[in-house]
Amino acid sequence: MELLTTIHQMQARAGELERQGRRIGLVPTMGYLHAGHASLLRQLRPDCDSLWVSLFVNPAQFGPREDLARYPRDLEHDLALCRAEGVDGVLAPTPEEVYLPDYAAWVTPGPVAERYCGAARPGHFRGVLSIVLRLFHWTRCRVAAFGAKDAQQLWLIRRMARDLDLELEIREGATVREPDGLALSSRNVYLSAAERVSALALQRALHEGCRLLEAGAAPDTALDFMRRVLVAEPGVELDYLHVADWATLDSLAGTPGRPEWAAGLVAPPAPGQELVVLTAARVGATRLIDNMRPRWGEPRPV
Ligand code: PAF
């Protein structure tokens, strides 16, 4: 497995691979890899001839009071996981090279980036889309995979690929969960034993909310039920909770309140319409997100 640490090395290698007619696949990550990343790699392996992982904790997507400095890092562990998954190459550039002191070019992600996580983390998706576009460019990947757990990120990356006519496929990997339902996240290491138990309320609330929506309940009814589950859980401080249309990410019901951008969007969902229930909450000092995608009025087969 190759390990490249500069953008120039990556561009030269990607050029060679392309000249050899290889189809490059990429899983962009911030490292501290877990089973969720491994499942993205397994999904991508059959669809490319050269499978790459990027490891880069991107400063541009962290706010000034966020956890950039203490974000977990473990290069040896990440390389071992990549080797075990049959990865061909890893790109791990330095922040100094990626962001020159006078770096100034950014992707503007549009209004959907200002909702949900974007409302709590101004500039976050600008940082995400800008680095993702550059990673696509450096690696010349023709297929890239992202986890469904970061639903808004996935949606915005797909929209960027469409709007900027990027010649690549964006694949989605299902959220990988612990046996008790907690969505895997590199940030789970911050949770104490008690907080980890409280964190389970997120998936419990979403699961119940999805059941209600699948049974045809109104978004407001499902939202109210989920909100009660979350506020009743000690140690969980709700940031947002929304039932949205997956095609547009417009909110159909939400807390805190239906924001201005969603005014008038109160039409009931159509039978079979794909929805997404999105939440973010602080559990102790850790901000966790989770989401699920029910189809309205369409119970899942058991
Ligand atoms: O999902 C992540 O780990 C990051 O947001 C990404 C896509 C690697 C961009 O830094």
Coordinates of C-alpha atoms and ligand atoms in Angstrom, one line a residue:
M1 CA 0.0 0.0 0.0
E2 CA 1.3 3.4 -0.9
L3 CA 1.4 6.3 1.5
L4 CA 1.6 9.8 -0.1
T5 CA 2.0 12.9 2.0
T6 CA 2.0 15.7 -0.6
I7 CA -0.5 17.0 -3.1
H8 CA 2.1 16.9 -5.9
Q9 CA 2.9 13.2 -5.3
M10 CA -0.8 12.4 -5.4
Q11 CA -1.4 14.3 -8.6
A12 CA 1.5 12.6 -10.3
R13 CA 0.4 9.2 -9.1
A14 CA -3.2 9.8 -10.1
G15 CA -2.0 10.9 -13.6
E16 CA 0.0 7.6 -14.0
L17 CA -3.0 5.5 -12.9
E18 CA -5.3 7.3 -15.3
R19 CA -2.8 6.8 -18.2
Q20 CA -2.8 3.1 -17.3
G21 CA -6.6 3.2 -17.7
R22 CA -7.3 2.5 -14.0
R23 CA -10.5 3.7 -12.5
I24 CA -9.7 5.4 -9.2
G25 CA -12.1 5.1 -6.2
L26 CA -11.8 7.4 -3.1
V27 CA -13.1 7.3 0.4
P28 CA -12.4 10.8 1.9
T29 CA -12.0 10.7 5.7
M30 CA -10.7 12.7 8.6
G31 CA -9.0 9.5 9.9
Y32 CA -9.6 7.6 13.2
L33 CA -11.2 5.0 11.0
H34 CA -13.8 2.6 12.2
A35 CA -16.2 -0.1 10.8
G36 CA -18.3 2.6 9.0
H37 CA -15.2 3.5 6.9
A38 CA -14.4 -0.1 6.4
S39 CA -17.9 -0.7 5.0
L40 CA -17.5 2.2 2.5
L41 CA -14.2 0.6 1.4
R42 CA -15.8 -2.8 0.9
Q43 CA -18.6 -1.2 -1.1
L44 CA -16.2 0.7 -3.4
R45 CA -13.6 -2.1 -3.9
P46 CA -15.5 -3.9 -6.7
D47 CA -16.2 -0.6 -8.6
C48 CA -12.6 0.6 -9.0
D49 CA -9.2 -0.6 -10.0
S50 CA -7.3 1.5 -7.5
L51 CA -8.8 2.2 -4.1
W52 CA -7.7 5.3 -2.2
V53 CA -8.4 6.8 1.2
S54 CA -7.6 10.3 2.2
L55 CA -6.8 11.1 5.9
F56 CA -7.0 14.8 6.6
V57 CA -8.5 16.5 9.6
N58 CA -9.7 19.6 7.7
P59 CA -9.3 22.7 9.8
A60 CA -11.7 24.7 7.5
Q61 CA -14.7 22.7 8.6
F62 CA -14.2 23.4 12.3
G63 CA -15.5 26.5 14.0
P64 CA -13.3 28.5 16.3
R65 CA -14.7 26.9 19.4
E66 CA -14.9 23.4 18.0
D67 CA -12.8 20.3 18.7
L68 CA -10.1 20.6 16.0
A69 CA -7.1 20.3 18.3
R70 CA -8.5 17.4 20.2
Y71 CA -10.1 15.6 17.3
P72 CA -8.9 12.0 17.6
R73 CA -6.0 10.9 15.4
D74 CA -4.2 7.5 15.1
L75 CA -2.2 7.2 11.8
E76 CA -0.8 3.7 12.6
H77 CA -4.3 2.3 13.3
D78 CA -5.7 4.0 10.2
L79 CA -2.9 2.5 8.0
A80 CA -3.5 -1.0 9.5
L81 CA -7.2 -0.8 8.7
C82 CA -6.5 0.4 5.2
R83 CA -4.1 -2.5 4.6
A84 CA -6.5 -5.0 6.0
E85 CA -9.2 -3.7 3.6
G86 CA -7.0 -4.0 0.6
V87 CA -6.6 -0.2 0.0
D88 CA -4.0 0.6 -2.7
G89 CA -3.0 4.0 -1.5
V90 CA -3.5 6.6 1.3
L91 CA -3.2 10.3 0.9
A92 CA -2.3 12.2 4.1
P93 CA -1.4 15.8 3.3
T94 CA -0.4 18.4 5.9
P95 CA -2.6 21.3 6.7
E96 CA 0.3 23.7 5.9
E97 CA 0.4 22.4 2.3
V98 CA -3.4 22.3 1.9
Y99 CA -3.9 25.8 3.3
L100 CA -1.2 28.2 2.2
P101 CA -1.2 31.4 4.4
D102 CA -3.0 33.4 1.7
Y103 CA -5.4 30.6 0.6
A104 CA -8.6 32.2 -0.6
A105 CA -10.7 30.0 -3.0
W106 CA -13.9 28.4 -1.6
V107 CA -17.0 26.5 -2.8
T108 CA -20.2 28.4 -1.9
P109 CA -22.6 25.6 -1.0
G110 CA -25.9 27.5 -1.2
P111 CA -28.8 27.9 1.2
V112 CA -29.3 24.2 2.2
A113 CA -25.9 24.4 3.9
E114 CA -27.3 27.0 6.3
R115 CA -29.9 24.7 7.8
Y116 CA -29.6 22.0 10.4
C117 CA -25.9 21.4 11.1
G118 CA -25.0 24.5 9.0
A119 CA -27.1 26.7 11.4
A120 CA -25.1 25.5 14.4
R121 CA -21.8 25.4 12.6
P122 CA -21.6 28.5 10.2
G123 CA -19.1 27.9 7.4
H124 CA -18.9 24.1 8.1
F125 CA -20.2 23.0 4.7
R126 CA -18.2 25.5 2.8
G127 CA -15.1 23.9 4.4
V128 CA -16.4 20.4 3.7
L129 CA -17.3 21.0 0.0
S130 CA -14.1 22.9 -0.7
I131 CA -11.8 20.1 0.6
V132 CA -13.9 17.4 -1.0
L133 CA -13.7 19.1 -4.4
R134 CA -9.9 19.4 -4.1
L135 CA -9.6 15.8 -3.0
F136 CA -11.6 14.7 -6.1
H137 CA -9.3 16.9 -8.2
W138 CA -6.0 15.6 -6.7
T139 CA -7.0 12.0 -6.8
R140 CA -8.9 12.1 -10.2
C141 CA -11.3 9.6 -8.7
R142 CA -14.2 8.5 -10.8
V143 CA -16.2 7.1 -7.9
A144 CA -16.3 8.2 -4.2
A145 CA -18.2 7.0 -1.2
F146 CA -19.7 8.9 1.8
G147 CA -21.6 7.6 4.8
A148 CA -25.4 8.2 5.1
K149 CA -24.8 9.2 8.7
D150 CA -23.7 12.6 7.6
A151 CA -26.9 13.0 5.6
Q152 CA -26.7 16.8 5.0
Q153 CA -23.1 16.4 3.9
L154 CA -24.0 13.6 1.5
W155 CA -26.8 15.6 0.0
L156 CA -24.6 18.7 -0.4
I157 CA -21.8 16.8 -2.0
R158 CA -24.2 15.2 -4.5
R159 CA -25.6 18.6 -5.3
M160 CA -22.1 20.0 -5.8
A161 CA -21.2 17.1 -8.1
R162 CA -24.4 17.8 -10.1
D163 CA -24.1 21.6 -10.2
L164 CA -20.3 21.6 -11.1
D165 CA -20.7 18.8 -13.6
L166 CA -18.1 16.6 -11.9
E167 CA -17.5 13.5 -13.9
L168 CA -17.7 11.0 -11.0
E169 CA -20.2 8.9 -9.1
I170 CA -21.1 9.6 -5.5
R171 CA -21.9 6.4 -3.6
E172 CA -23.7 6.2 -0.3
G173 CA -22.9 3.8 2.4
A174 CA -25.5 2.8 5.0
T175 CA -24.9 4.0 8.5
V176 CA -23.1 1.4 10.5
R177 CA -24.4 1.0 14.1
E178 CA -23.2 -0.7 17.3
P179 CA -25.3 -3.7 18.3
D180 CA -27.3 -1.4 20.6
G181 CA -28.0 1.0 17.7
L182 CA -25.5 3.8 18.4
A183 CA -24.3 5.2 15.1
L184 CA -20.5 4.8 14.7
S185 CA -18.6 8.0 14.8
S186 CA -15.0 9.0 15.5
R187 CA -16.4 11.3 18.2
N188 CA -18.0 8.4 20.2
V189 CA -14.6 8.0 21.9
Y190 CA -15.3 11.2 23.8
L191 CA -18.4 9.7 25.5
S192 CA -18.2 8.5 29.1
A193 CA -20.0 5.2 30.0
A194 CA -23.0 7.1 31.3
E195 CA -23.1 9.5 28.3
R196 CA -22.9 6.5 25.9
V197 CA -26.1 5.2 27.5
S198 CA -27.8 8.6 27.1
A199 CA -26.6 8.8 23.5
L200 CA -28.8 5.8 22.7
A201 CA -31.8 8.1 23.0
L202 CA -31.0 9.6 19.6
Q203 CA -31.5 6.4 17.6
R204 CA -34.4 5.4 19.9
A205 CA -36.2 8.6 19.1
L206 CA -35.5 8.4 15.4
H207 CA -36.5 4.8 15.2
E208 CA -39.9 5.4 16.9
G209 CA -40.4 8.6 14.8
C210 CA -39.8 6.6 11.6
R211 CA -42.3 4.0 12.6
L212 CA -44.9 6.7 13.1
L213 CA -44.1 8.3 9.7
E214 CA -44.1 4.9 8.0
A215 CA -47.6 4.3 9.5
G216 CA -48.7 7.6 8.0
A217 CA -48.5 10.0 11.0
A218 CA -48.3 13.7 10.3
P219 CA -44.7 15.0 10.5
D220 CA -45.6 17.3 13.4
T221 CA -47.0 14.4 15.4
A222 CA -43.9 12.3 14.8
L223 CA -41.7 15.3 15.6
D224 CA -43.5 15.9 18.9
F225 CA -43.1 12.3 19.9
M226 CA -39.4 12.2 19.1
R227 CA -38.8 15.6 20.9
R228 CA -40.4 14.2 24.1
V229 CA -38.1 11.1 24.0
L230 CA -35.0 13.3 23.6
V231 CA -35.8 16.0 26.2
A232 CA -36.7 13.3 28.7
E233 CA -33.2 11.8 28.5
P234 CA -30.9 13.2 31.2
G235 CA -27.6 14.4 29.8
V236 CA -29.0 15.0 26.3
E237 CA -29.3 18.6 25.1
L238 CA -31.2 18.8 21.8
D239 CA -29.7 21.1 19.1
Y240 CA -32.2 20.4 16.3
L241 CA -34.7 17.8 15.2
H242 CA -36.4 17.9 11.8
V243 CA -38.5 15.8 9.5
A244 CA -37.5 16.9 6.0
D245 CA -38.1 15.9 2.4
W246 CA -35.0 13.9 1.3
A247 CA -35.2 15.2 -2.3
T248 CA -34.9 18.9 -1.3
L249 CA -33.9 18.8 2.4
D250 CA -36.8 21.2 3.1
S251 CA -38.2 20.8 6.6
L252 CA -41.8 19.6 7.0
A253 CA -41.7 19.9 10.7
G254 CA -38.9 21.0 13.0
T255 CA -37.6 22.2 16.3
P256 CA -36.5 24.7 17.4
G257 CA -39.5 26.0 15.3
R258 CA -40.0 25.9 11.6
P259 CA -37.3 28.3 10.3
E260 CA -38.1 31.1 7.9
W261 CA -36.7 29.4 4.9
A262 CA -39.3 26.6 5.4
A263 CA -42.3 29.0 5.6
G264 CA -45.2 27.6 3.7
L265 CA -43.8 24.2 3.3
V266 CA -46.5 22.5 5.2
A267 CA -48.0 20.3 2.5
P268 CA -48.4 16.8 3.8
P269 CA -46.0 14.2 2.4
A270 CA -47.2 12.0 -0.5
P271 CA -47.5 8.2 0.1
G272 CA -44.1 6.6 -0.5
Q273 CA -42.3 10.0 -0.4
E274 CA -38.8 9.6 1.0
L275 CA -38.2 11.6 4.1
V276 CA -35.3 12.1 6.4
V277 CA -35.4 12.6 10.1
L278 CA -32.4 14.5 11.2
T279 CA -31.1 15.3 14.7
A280 CA -28.1 16.7 16.5
A281 CA -27.7 16.8 20.2
R282 CA -25.0 17.5 22.8
V283 CA -24.3 14.6 25.0
G284 CA -22.1 15.9 27.8
A285 CA -19.5 17.9 25.8
T286 CA -19.9 15.9 22.6
R287 CA -22.1 16.9 19.7
L288 CA -23.6 13.9 18.0
I289 CA -25.7 13.6 14.9
D290 CA -27.9 10.9 13.5
N291 CA -30.6 10.5 10.9
M292 CA -33.0 7.9 9.4
R293 CA -34.9 7.8 6.1
P294 CA -38.5 6.5 6.3
R295 CA -40.9 6.4 3.4
W296 CA -44.1 8.2 4.4
G297 CA -47.1 5.8 4.8
E298 CA -45.0 2.8 3.8
P299 CA -44.2 0.4 6.6
R300 CA -40.9 -1.4 6.2
P301 CA -41.1 -5.1 5.4
V302 CA -40.2 -7.2 8.5
Ligands
PAF1 O1 -17.1 13.2 6.7 C1 -15.9 13.5 6.9 O2 -15.1 12.8 7.5 C2 -15.4 14.8 6.4 O3 -16.4 15.8 6.4 C3 -14.9 14.8 4.9 C4 -15.9 14.4 3.9 C5 -13.7 13.8 4.9 C6 -14.3 16.1 4.5 O4 -13.3 16.6 5.3

